Tab-separated table of N, CA and C in Angstrom:
chain	number	residue	atom	x	y	z
A	1	MET	N	0.848	-1.180	0.000
A	1	MET	CA	0.000	0.000	0.000
A	1	MET	C	0.894	1.244	0.000
A	2	ALA	N	0.530	2.209	-0.795
A	2	ALA	CA	1.306	3.454	-0.904
A	2	ALA	C	1.125	4.296	0.348
A	3	TRP	N	2.154	5.030	0.686
A	3	TRP	CA	2.094	5.929	1.850
A	3	TRP	C	2.494	7.312	1.425
A	4	PRO	N	1.794	8.343	1.672
A	4	PRO	CA	0.515	8.349	2.371
A	4	PRO	C	-0.599	7.780	1.503
A	5	PRO	N	-1.705	7.379	2.125
A	5	PRO	CA	-2.800	6.786	1.354
A	5	PRO	C	-3.247	7.715	0.233
A	6	ALA	N	-3.357	7.155	-0.957
A	6	ALA	CA	-3.770	7.951	-2.118
A	6	ALA	C	-5.266	8.242	-2.084
A	7	ASP	N	-6.021	7.386	-1.432
A	7	ASP	CA	-7.468	7.536	-1.353
A	7	ASP	C	-7.821	8.726	-0.452
A	8	PRO	N	-8.480	9.737	-0.997
A	8	PRO	CA	-8.802	10.923	-0.194
A	8	PRO	C	-9.659	10.599	1.034
A	9	GLU	N	-10.531	9.618	0.923
A	9	GLU	CA	-11.375	9.257	2.065
A	9	GLU	C	-10.532	8.681	3.204
A	10	ARG	N	-9.557	7.869	2.871
A	10	ARG	CA	-8.669	7.301	3.909
A	10	ARG	C	-7.837	8.397	4.567
A	11	ARG	N	-7.379	9.348	3.771
A	11	ARG	CA	-6.612	10.464	4.338
A	11	ARG	C	-7.494	11.278	5.290
A	12	ARG	N	-8.742	11.501	4.884
A	12	ARG	CA	-9.685	12.253	5.712
A	12	ARG	C	-9.960	11.513	7.027
A	13	GLU	N	-10.168	10.197	6.936
A	13	GLU	CA	-10.398	9.393	8.144
A	13	GLU	C	-9.209	9.479	9.092
A	14	ARG	N	-8.008	9.384	8.535
A	14	ARG	CA	-6.791	9.452	9.349
A	14	ARG	C	-6.662	10.833	9.997
A	15	ALA	N	-6.942	11.859	9.231
A	15	ALA	CA	-6.872	13.218	9.774
A	15	ALA	C	-7.857	13.387	10.925
A	16	HIS	N	-9.057	12.845	10.789
A	16	HIS	CA	-10.046	12.957	11.859
A	16	HIS	C	-9.634	12.149	13.088
A	17	ARG	N	-8.965	11.015	12.886
A	17	ARG	CA	-8.451	10.257	14.033
A	17	ARG	C	-7.431	11.084	14.803
A	18	VAL	N	-6.578	11.789	14.074
A	18	VAL	CA	-5.578	12.645	14.721
A	18	VAL	C	-6.284	13.777	15.473
A	19	LEU	N	-7.272	14.403	14.835
A	19	LEU	CA	-8.012	15.481	15.502
A	19	LEU	C	-8.746	14.968	16.736
A	20	ASP	N	-9.308	13.773	16.646
A	20	ASP	CA	-9.983	13.181	17.805
A	20	ASP	C	-8.992	12.983	18.956
A	21	ALA	N	-7.802	12.480	18.629
A	21	ALA	CA	-6.780	12.269	19.658
A	21	ALA	C	-6.365	13.603	20.273
A	22	ALA	N	-6.197	14.628	19.444
A	22	ALA	CA	-5.812	15.950	19.957
A	22	ALA	C	-6.903	16.494	20.876
A	23	ALA	N	-8.151	16.363	20.482
A	23	ALA	CA	-9.256	16.863	21.308
A	23	ALA	C	-9.278	16.158	22.659
A	24	GLU	N	-9.113	14.838	22.647
A	24	GLU	CA	-9.130	14.082	23.896
A	24	GLU	C	-7.990	14.523	24.824
A	25	LEU	N	-6.806	14.700	24.267
A	25	LEU	CA	-5.670	15.125	25.089
A	25	LEU	C	-5.868	16.535	25.643
A	26	ILE	N	-6.368	17.421	24.823
A	26	ILE	CA	-6.585	18.795	25.289
A	26	ILE	C	-7.631	18.818	26.397
A	27	LEU	N	-8.675	18.019	26.250
A	27	LEU	CA	-9.696	17.964	27.289
A	27	LEU	C	-9.141	17.393	28.593
A	28	ARG	N	-8.214	16.474	28.474
A	28	ARG	CA	-7.650	15.843	29.665
A	28	ARG	C	-6.537	16.670	30.305
A	29	ARG	N	-5.641	17.258	29.466
A	29	ARG	CA	-4.444	17.933	29.973
A	29	ARG	C	-4.464	19.444	29.837
A	30	GLY	N	-5.236	19.937	28.880
A	30	GLY	CA	-5.211	21.359	28.570
A	30	GLY	C	-4.334	21.631	27.359
A	31	TYR	N	-4.593	22.739	26.705
A	31	TYR	CA	-3.852	23.116	25.499
A	31	TYR	C	-2.367	23.300	25.792
A	32	ASP	N	-2.061	24.005	26.870
A	32	ASP	CA	-0.670	24.327	27.176
A	32	ASP	C	0.191	23.094	27.402
A	33	LYS	N	-0.404	22.028	27.886
A	33	LYS	CA	0.372	20.836	28.231
A	33	LYS	C	0.293	19.733	27.176
A	34	THR	N	-0.359	19.987	26.070
A	34	THR	CA	-0.484	18.988	25.013
A	34	THR	C	0.519	19.296	23.911
A	35	THR	N	1.396	18.339	23.645
A	35	THR	CA	2.413	18.524	22.603
A	35	THR	C	2.017	17.768	21.348
A	36	ILE	N	2.662	18.100	20.262
A	36	ILE	CA	2.392	17.411	19.009
A	36	ILE	C	2.869	15.961	19.104
A	37	ALA	N	3.930	15.710	19.866
A	37	ALA	CA	4.402	14.338	20.077
A	37	ALA	C	3.368	13.522	20.845
A	38	ASP	N	2.716	14.149	21.840
A	38	ASP	CA	1.649	13.470	22.581
A	38	ASP	C	0.528	13.060	21.634
A	39	VAL	N	0.155	13.963	20.761
A	39	VAL	CA	-0.944	13.693	19.819
A	39	VAL	C	-0.541	12.571	18.874
A	40	ALA	N	0.693	12.615	18.367
A	40	ALA	CA	1.167	11.571	17.453
A	40	ALA	C	1.129	10.197	18.130
A	41	ARG	N	1.563	10.136	19.389
A	41	ARG	CA	1.522	8.858	20.127
A	41	ARG	C	0.082	8.386	20.311
A	42	ALA	N	-0.789	9.290	20.713
A	42	ALA	CA	-2.187	8.917	20.961
A	42	ALA	C	-2.890	8.505	19.673
A	43	ALA	N	-2.538	9.134	18.567
A	43	ALA	CA	-3.177	8.825	17.281
A	43	ALA	C	-2.545	7.604	16.614
A	44	LYS	N	-1.451	7.118	17.207
A	44	LYS	CA	-0.733	5.952	16.683
A	44	LYS	C	-0.308	6.145	15.242
A	45	GLY	N	0.335	7.258	14.991
A	45	GLY	CA	0.825	7.506	13.645
A	45	GLY	C	1.357	8.909	13.513
A	46	THR	N	1.874	9.171	12.357
A	46	THR	CA	2.438	10.487	12.106
A	46	THR	C	1.341	11.488	11.795
A	47	ILE	N	1.513	12.668	12.296
A	47	ILE	CA	0.532	13.708	11.993
A	47	ILE	C	1.105	14.719	11.017
A	48	TYR	N	2.400	14.591	10.751
A	48	TYR	CA	3.065	15.584	9.910
A	48	TYR	C	2.641	15.502	8.443
A	49	LEU	N	1.965	14.430	8.071
A	49	LEU	CA	1.427	14.361	6.708
A	49	LEU	C	0.264	15.333	6.540
A	50	HIS	N	-0.365	15.679	7.638
A	50	HIS	CA	-1.533	16.555	7.597
A	50	HIS	C	-1.217	17.962	8.079
A	51	TRP	N	-0.428	18.075	9.168
A	51	TRP	CA	-0.125	19.371	9.766
A	51	TRP	C	1.351	19.430	10.118
A	52	LYS	N	1.982	20.507	9.763
A	52	LYS	CA	3.421	20.656	9.991
A	52	LYS	C	3.751	21.137	11.398
A	53	THR	N	2.806	21.814	12.043
A	53	THR	CA	3.082	22.362	13.374
A	53	THR	C	1.913	22.106	14.309
A	54	ARG	N	2.188	22.242	15.573
A	54	ARG	CA	1.166	22.111	16.614
A	54	ARG	C	0.061	23.151	16.399
A	55	GLU	N	0.456	24.365	16.059
A	55	GLU	CA	-0.511	25.440	15.860
A	55	GLU	C	-1.454	25.130	14.708
A	56	LEU	N	-0.917	24.588	13.609
A	56	LEU	CA	-1.771	24.240	12.471
A	56	LEU	C	-2.725	23.100	12.825
A	57	LEU	N	-2.237	22.138	13.593
A	57	LEU	CA	-3.086	21.040	14.048
A	57	LEU	C	-4.226	21.573	14.904
A	58	PHE	N	-3.907	22.411	15.883
A	58	PHE	CA	-4.942	22.924	16.769
A	58	PHE	C	-5.886	23.866	16.035
A	59	ALA	N	-5.391	24.595	15.044
A	59	ALA	CA	-6.272	25.451	14.239
A	59	ALA	C	-7.277	24.586	13.470
A	60	ALA	N	-6.811	23.454	12.942
A	60	ALA	CA	-7.715	22.539	12.231
A	60	ALA	C	-8.747	21.958	13.187
A	61	LEU	N	-8.335	21.635	14.395
A	61	LEU	CA	-9.265	21.116	15.397
A	61	LEU	C	-10.353	22.144	15.708
A	62	LEU	N	-9.959	23.393	15.869
A	62	LEU	CA	-10.947	24.439	16.162
A	62	LEU	C	-11.853	24.711	14.969
A	63	ARG	N	-11.307	24.619	13.746
A	63	ARG	CA	-12.163	24.767	12.560
A	63	ARG	C	-13.230	23.668	12.551
A	64	ARG	N	-12.818	22.447	12.850
A	64	ARG	CA	-13.773	21.340	12.888
A	64	ARG	C	-14.840	21.587	13.954
A	65	GLU	N	-14.428	22.095	15.107
A	65	GLU	CA	-15.381	22.405	16.172
A	65	GLU	C	-16.358	23.503	15.751
A	66	ARG	N	-15.850	24.539	15.066
A	66	ARG	CA	-16.732	25.618	14.609
A	66	ARG	C	-17.757	25.099	13.611
A	67	VAL	N	-17.314	24.252	12.690
A	67	VAL	CA	-18.239	23.682	11.706
A	67	VAL	C	-19.312	22.861	12.411
A	68	ALA	N	-18.917	22.032	13.370
A	68	ALA	CA	-19.891	21.221	14.110
A	68	ALA	C	-20.866	22.115	14.882
A	69	THR	N	-20.363	23.192	15.442
A	69	THR	CA	-21.227	24.128	16.170
A	69	THR	C	-22.256	24.731	15.221
A	70	LEU	N	-21.798	25.192	14.064
A	70	LEU	CA	-22.720	25.789	13.092
A	70	LEU	C	-23.744	24.786	12.591
A	71	GLU	N	-23.340	23.532	12.433
A	71	GLU	CA	-24.284	22.508	11.985
A	71	GLU	C	-25.396	22.289	13.005
A	72	GLU	N	-25.111	22.555	14.269
A	72	GLU	CA	-26.143	22.427	15.303
A	72	GLU	C	-26.985	23.701	15.415
A	73	VAL	N	-26.408	24.854	15.109
A	73	VAL	CA	-27.120	26.130	15.248
A	73	VAL	C	-28.081	26.354	14.083
A	74	ARG	N	-27.671	26.018	12.882
A	74	ARG	CA	-28.480	26.312	11.691
A	74	ARG	C	-29.901	25.765	11.730
A	75	PRO	N	-30.117	24.509	12.145
A	75	PRO	CA	-31.493	23.984	12.139
A	75	PRO	C	-32.450	24.751	13.046
A	76	ALA	N	-31.922	25.456	14.031
A	76	ALA	CA	-32.790	26.233	14.921
A	76	ALA	C	-33.413	27.421	14.196
A	77	GLU	N	-32.809	27.839	13.090
A	77	GLU	CA	-33.298	28.958	12.284
A	77	GLU	C	-33.671	30.173	13.133
A	78	PRO	N	-32.711	30.683	13.904
A	78	PRO	CA	-33.021	31.860	14.726
A	78	PRO	C	-33.416	33.034	13.840
A	79	GLY	N	-34.444	33.764	14.275
A	79	GLY	CA	-34.986	34.853	13.460
A	79	GLY	C	-34.395	36.213	13.761
A	80	THR	N	-33.756	36.361	14.914
A	80	THR	CA	-33.170	37.649	15.283
A	80	THR	C	-31.737	37.431	15.742
A	81	LEU	N	-30.998	38.525	15.824
A	81	LEU	CA	-29.626	38.433	16.326
A	81	LEU	C	-29.609	37.921	17.758
A	82	ARG	N	-30.562	38.345	18.552
A	82	ARG	CA	-30.641	37.892	19.946
A	82	ARG	C	-30.861	36.372	19.995
A	83	GLU	N	-31.778	35.875	19.166
A	83	GLU	CA	-32.019	34.430	19.127
A	83	GLU	C	-30.778	33.685	18.648
A	84	LEU	N	-30.118	34.225	17.620
A	84	LEU	CA	-28.902	33.602	17.101
A	84	LEU	C	-27.825	33.541	18.176
A	85	ALA	N	-27.640	34.649	18.886
A	85	ALA	CA	-26.634	34.676	19.951
A	85	ALA	C	-26.982	33.667	21.039
A	86	GLY	N	-28.248	33.561	21.385
A	86	GLY	CA	-28.663	32.618	22.423
A	86	GLY	C	-28.434	31.174	22.013
A	87	VAL	N	-28.827	30.832	20.790
A	87	VAL	CA	-28.657	29.460	20.305
A	87	VAL	C	-27.171	29.133	20.173
A	88	ALA	N	-26.397	30.072	19.623
A	88	ALA	CA	-24.957	29.847	19.477
A	88	ALA	C	-24.281	29.698	20.832
A	89	ALA	N	-24.628	30.555	21.785
A	89	ALA	CA	-24.027	30.469	23.116
A	89	ALA	C	-24.361	29.136	23.776
A	90	ALA	N	-25.603	28.685	23.646
A	90	ALA	CA	-25.990	27.401	24.241
A	90	ALA	C	-25.196	26.253	23.623
A	91	GLU	N	-25.016	26.290	22.320
A	91	GLU	CA	-24.263	25.220	21.652
A	91	GLU	C	-22.787	25.276	22.044
A	92	ILE	N	-22.240	26.462	22.131
A	92	ILE	CA	-20.838	26.593	22.536
A	92	ILE	C	-20.643	26.079	23.954
A	93	MET	N	-21.591	26.341	24.823
A	93	MET	CA	-21.469	25.862	26.204
A	93	MET	C	-21.489	24.338	26.273
A	94	ARG	N	-22.112	23.697	25.301
A	94	ARG	CA	-22.120	22.229	25.255
A	94	ARG	C	-20.782	21.670	24.774
A	95	ARG	N	-19.975	22.497	24.140
A	95	ARG	CA	-18.726	22.046	23.529
A	95	ARG	C	-17.538	22.571	24.332
A	96	PRO	N	-16.926	21.710	25.107
A	96	PRO	CA	-15.850	22.171	25.984
A	96	PRO	C	-14.712	22.904	25.267
A	97	LEU	N	-14.325	22.451	24.081
A	97	LEU	CA	-13.227	23.132	23.384
A	97	LEU	C	-13.622	24.541	22.949
A	98	MET	N	-14.823	24.687	22.439
A	98	MET	CA	-15.277	26.015	22.009
A	98	MET	C	-15.434	26.938	23.213
A	99	ARG	N	-15.964	26.407	24.297
A	99	ARG	CA	-16.139	27.196	25.511
A	99	ARG	C	-14.778	27.695	26.007
A	100	ALA	N	-13.794	26.824	26.000
A	100	ALA	CA	-12.460	27.206	26.470
A	100	ALA	C	-11.844	28.281	25.584
A	101	VAL	N	-12.062	28.195	24.280
A	101	VAL	CA	-11.512	29.198	23.363
A	101	VAL	C	-12.120	30.562	23.664
A	102	LEU	N	-13.435	30.619	23.814
A	102	LEU	CA	-14.076	31.898	24.087
A	102	LEU	C	-13.685	32.464	25.445
A	103	LEU	N	-13.384	31.587	26.395
A	103	LEU	CA	-12.993	32.052	27.722
A	103	LEU	C	-11.480	32.224	27.844
A	104	ALA	N	-10.758	31.973	26.740
A	104	ALA	CA	-9.288	32.056	26.732
A	104	ALA	C	-8.704	31.184	27.843
A	105	ASP	N	-9.257	29.985	27.984
A	105	ASP	CA	-8.846	29.061	29.031
A	105	ASP	C	-7.932	27.998	28.435
A	106	THR	N	-6.640	28.282	28.358
A	106	THR	CA	-5.701	27.327	27.780
A	106	THR	C	-5.212	26.310	28.793
A	107	ALA	N	-5.521	26.503	30.050
A	107	ALA	CA	-5.053	25.583	31.082
A	107	ALA	C	-6.059	24.474	31.358
A	108	HIS	N	-7.206	24.532	30.768
A	108	HIS	CA	-8.269	23.536	30.779
A	108	HIS	C	-9.244	23.633	31.950
A	109	ARG	N	-9.277	24.740	32.646
A	109	ARG	CA	-10.235	24.862	33.744
A	109	ARG	C	-11.671	24.754	33.247
A	110	ALA	N	-11.975	25.310	32.076
A	110	ALA	CA	-13.352	25.277	31.563
A	110	ALA	C	-13.599	24.080	30.668
A	111	LEU	N	-12.590	23.230	30.509
A	111	LEU	CA	-12.733	22.137	29.563
A	111	LEU	C	-13.405	20.903	30.138
A	112	GLY	N	-13.536	20.827	31.430
A	112	GLY	CA	-14.035	19.608	32.058
A	112	GLY	C	-15.242	19.029	31.352
A	113	ALA	N	-15.050	17.934	30.670
A	113	ALA	CA	-16.137	17.310	29.933
A	113	ALA	C	-17.246	16.901	30.904
A	114	GLY	N	-18.466	17.250	30.576
A	114	GLY	CA	-19.592	16.896	31.409
A	114	GLY	C	-19.818	17.830	32.582
A	115	ARG	N	-18.899	18.739	32.828
A	115	ARG	CA	-19.041	19.662	33.945
A	115	ARG	C	-19.949	20.805	33.534
A	116	GLU	N	-20.839	21.169	34.399
A	116	GLU	CA	-21.700	22.318	34.136
A	116	GLU	C	-20.875	23.591	34.258
A	117	PRO	N	-21.019	24.503	33.311
A	117	PRO	CA	-20.276	25.769	33.413
A	117	PRO	C	-20.799	26.603	34.577
A	118	SER	N	-19.905	27.373	35.134
A	118	SER	CA	-20.314	28.274	36.213
A	118	SER	C	-21.152	29.402	35.608
A	119	PRO	N	-21.934	30.094	36.421
A	119	PRO	CA	-22.687	31.247	35.900
A	119	PRO	C	-21.757	32.280	35.260
A	120	ARG	N	-20.576	32.494	35.849
A	120	ARG	CA	-19.613	33.445	35.289
A	120	ARG	C	-19.169	33.003	33.890
A	121	GLU	N	-18.876	31.695	33.732
A	121	GLU	CA	-18.466	31.175	32.425
A	121	GLU	C	-19.605	31.314	31.416
A	122	ALA	N	-20.804	30.983	31.842
A	122	ALA	CA	-21.957	31.081	30.938
A	122	ALA	C	-22.176	32.519	30.481
A	123	ARG	N	-22.057	33.475	31.416
A	123	ARG	CA	-22.204	34.895	31.041
A	123	ARG	C	-21.097	35.317	30.086
A	124	ALA	N	-19.869	34.887	30.367
A	124	ALA	CA	-18.737	35.269	29.517
A	124	ALA	C	-18.915	34.749	28.096
A	125	VAL	N	-19.350	33.500	27.979
A	125	VAL	CA	-19.569	32.936	26.642
A	125	VAL	C	-20.713	33.660	25.949
A	126	ALA	N	-21.808	33.884	26.652
A	126	ALA	CA	-22.950	34.579	26.044
A	126	ALA	C	-22.542	35.970	25.574
A	127	GLU	N	-21.765	36.692	26.388
A	127	GLU	CA	-21.304	38.030	26.000
A	127	GLU	C	-20.372	37.968	24.796
A	128	ALA	N	-19.479	36.988	24.777
A	128	ALA	CA	-18.549	36.860	23.651
A	128	ALA	C	-19.295	36.530	22.363
A	129	VAL	N	-20.250	35.628	22.445
A	129	VAL	CA	-21.031	35.261	21.257
A	129	VAL	C	-21.859	36.448	20.791
A	130	ARG	N	-22.502	37.137	21.720
A	130	ARG	CA	-23.323	38.294	21.361
A	130	ARG	C	-22.465	39.363	20.675
A	131	ALA	N	-21.275	39.627	21.221
A	131	ALA	CA	-20.385	40.626	20.620
A	131	ALA	C	-19.960	40.195	19.221
A	132	TYR	N	-19.657	38.911	19.067
A	132	TYR	CA	-19.252	38.400	17.759
A	132	TYR	C	-20.385	38.535	16.748
A	133	VAL	N	-21.585	38.135	17.146
A	133	VAL	CA	-22.730	38.211	16.236
A	133	VAL	C	-23.018	39.661	15.866
A	134	GLU	N	-22.968	40.560	16.851
A	134	GLU	CA	-23.217	41.973	16.565
A	134	GLU	C	-22.139	42.545	15.642
A	135	GLN	N	-20.891	42.155	15.871
A	135	GLN	CA	-19.805	42.621	15.001
A	135	GLN	C	-20.013	42.095	13.582
A	136	ALA	N	-20.363	40.816	13.464
A	136	ALA	CA	-20.593	40.224	12.144
A	136	ALA	C	-21.768	40.903	11.453
A	137	ALA	N	-22.817	41.173	12.198
A	137	ALA	CA	-23.986	41.847	11.619
A	137	ALA	C	-23.615	43.256	11.178
A	138	GLY	N	-22.835	43.943	11.976
A	138	GLY	CA	-22.392	45.289	11.605
A	138	GLY	C	-21.558	45.279	10.339
A	139	LEU	N	-20.664	44.312	10.246
A	139	LEU	CA	-19.825	44.184	9.056
A	139	LEU	C	-20.685	43.876	7.837
A	140	ALA	N	-21.639	42.957	8.006
A	140	ALA	CA	-22.534	42.623	6.890
A	140	ALA	C	-23.330	43.853	6.475
A	141	GLY	N	-23.791	44.626	7.450
A	141	GLY	CA	-24.543	45.842	7.143
A	141	GLY	C	-23.698	46.853	6.381
A	142	ARG	N	-22.437	47.015	6.789
A	142	ARG	CA	-21.542	47.940	6.080
A	142	ARG	C	-21.286	47.465	4.663
A	143	LYS	N	-21.113	46.166	4.486
A	143	LYS	CA	-20.899	45.642	3.137
A	143	LYS	C	-22.129	45.894	2.276
A	144	LEU	N	-23.304	45.725	2.861
A	144	LEU	CA	-24.533	45.986	2.122
A	144	LEU	C	-24.623	47.460	1.745
A	145	GLU	N	-24.280	48.344	2.683
A	145	GLU	CA	-24.293	49.793	2.391
A	145	GLU	C	-23.328	50.126	1.264
A	146	PHE	N	-22.103	49.545	1.321
A	146	PHE	CA	-21.112	49.790	0.271
A	146	PHE	C	-21.615	49.269	-1.065
A	147	ALA	N	-22.226	48.081	-1.049
A	147	ALA	CA	-22.737	47.490	-2.287
A	147	ALA	C	-23.830	48.374	-2.877
A	148	LEU	N	-24.714	48.889	-2.000
A	148	LEU	CA	-25.792	49.739	-2.497
A	148	LEU	C	-25.266	51.041	-3.052
A	149	GLU	N	-24.145	51.501	-2.501
A	149	GLU	CA	-23.531	52.743	-2.992
A	149	GLU	C	-22.615	52.499	-4.197
A	150	GLY	N	-22.505	51.234	-4.616
A	150	GLY	CA	-21.669	50.903	-5.767
A	150	GLY	C	-20.185	50.892	-5.462
A	151	GLN	N	-19.815	50.778	-4.192
A	151	GLN	CA	-18.392	50.786	-3.821
A	151	GLN	C	-17.784	49.401	-3.774
A	152	LEU	N	-18.600	48.360	-3.911
A	152	LEU	CA	-18.086	46.987	-3.966
A	152	LEU	C	-18.298	46.473	-5.368
A	153	PRO	N	-17.380	45.627	-5.826
A	153	PRO	CA	-17.556	45.062	-7.178
A	153	PRO	C	-18.749	44.145	-7.252
């Protein structure tokens, strides 16, 4: 068999196994204490075929988490920014990695799988999501204004 696998599906499966191993280690040890060597050992294989650095690996893990979060938020079809922020915040609170990112918790205090977030953590996530949604809405509104004024191609 050729290495790396020529079949794109096999490469994708292997990449997800590596991401799964990274997520498990981060949840157990925290971001700061998880090395790329730890992930390679846990994934039982090389990760350098997919990611050259620890930062690129963790960025891919967070991208996967964001996509999964959006896949859960979209079916709710929130009608207002407030509803969108509420649904997004609730979904983020269910996802320990996303919650930790929004709380800038690299030591894993907020990562405890299955642990209920504190009221302070819940407020912080809700505020961060609300600010993000409002910023995104503002940016979209400005782009629409520019488009209407003929300033965008």
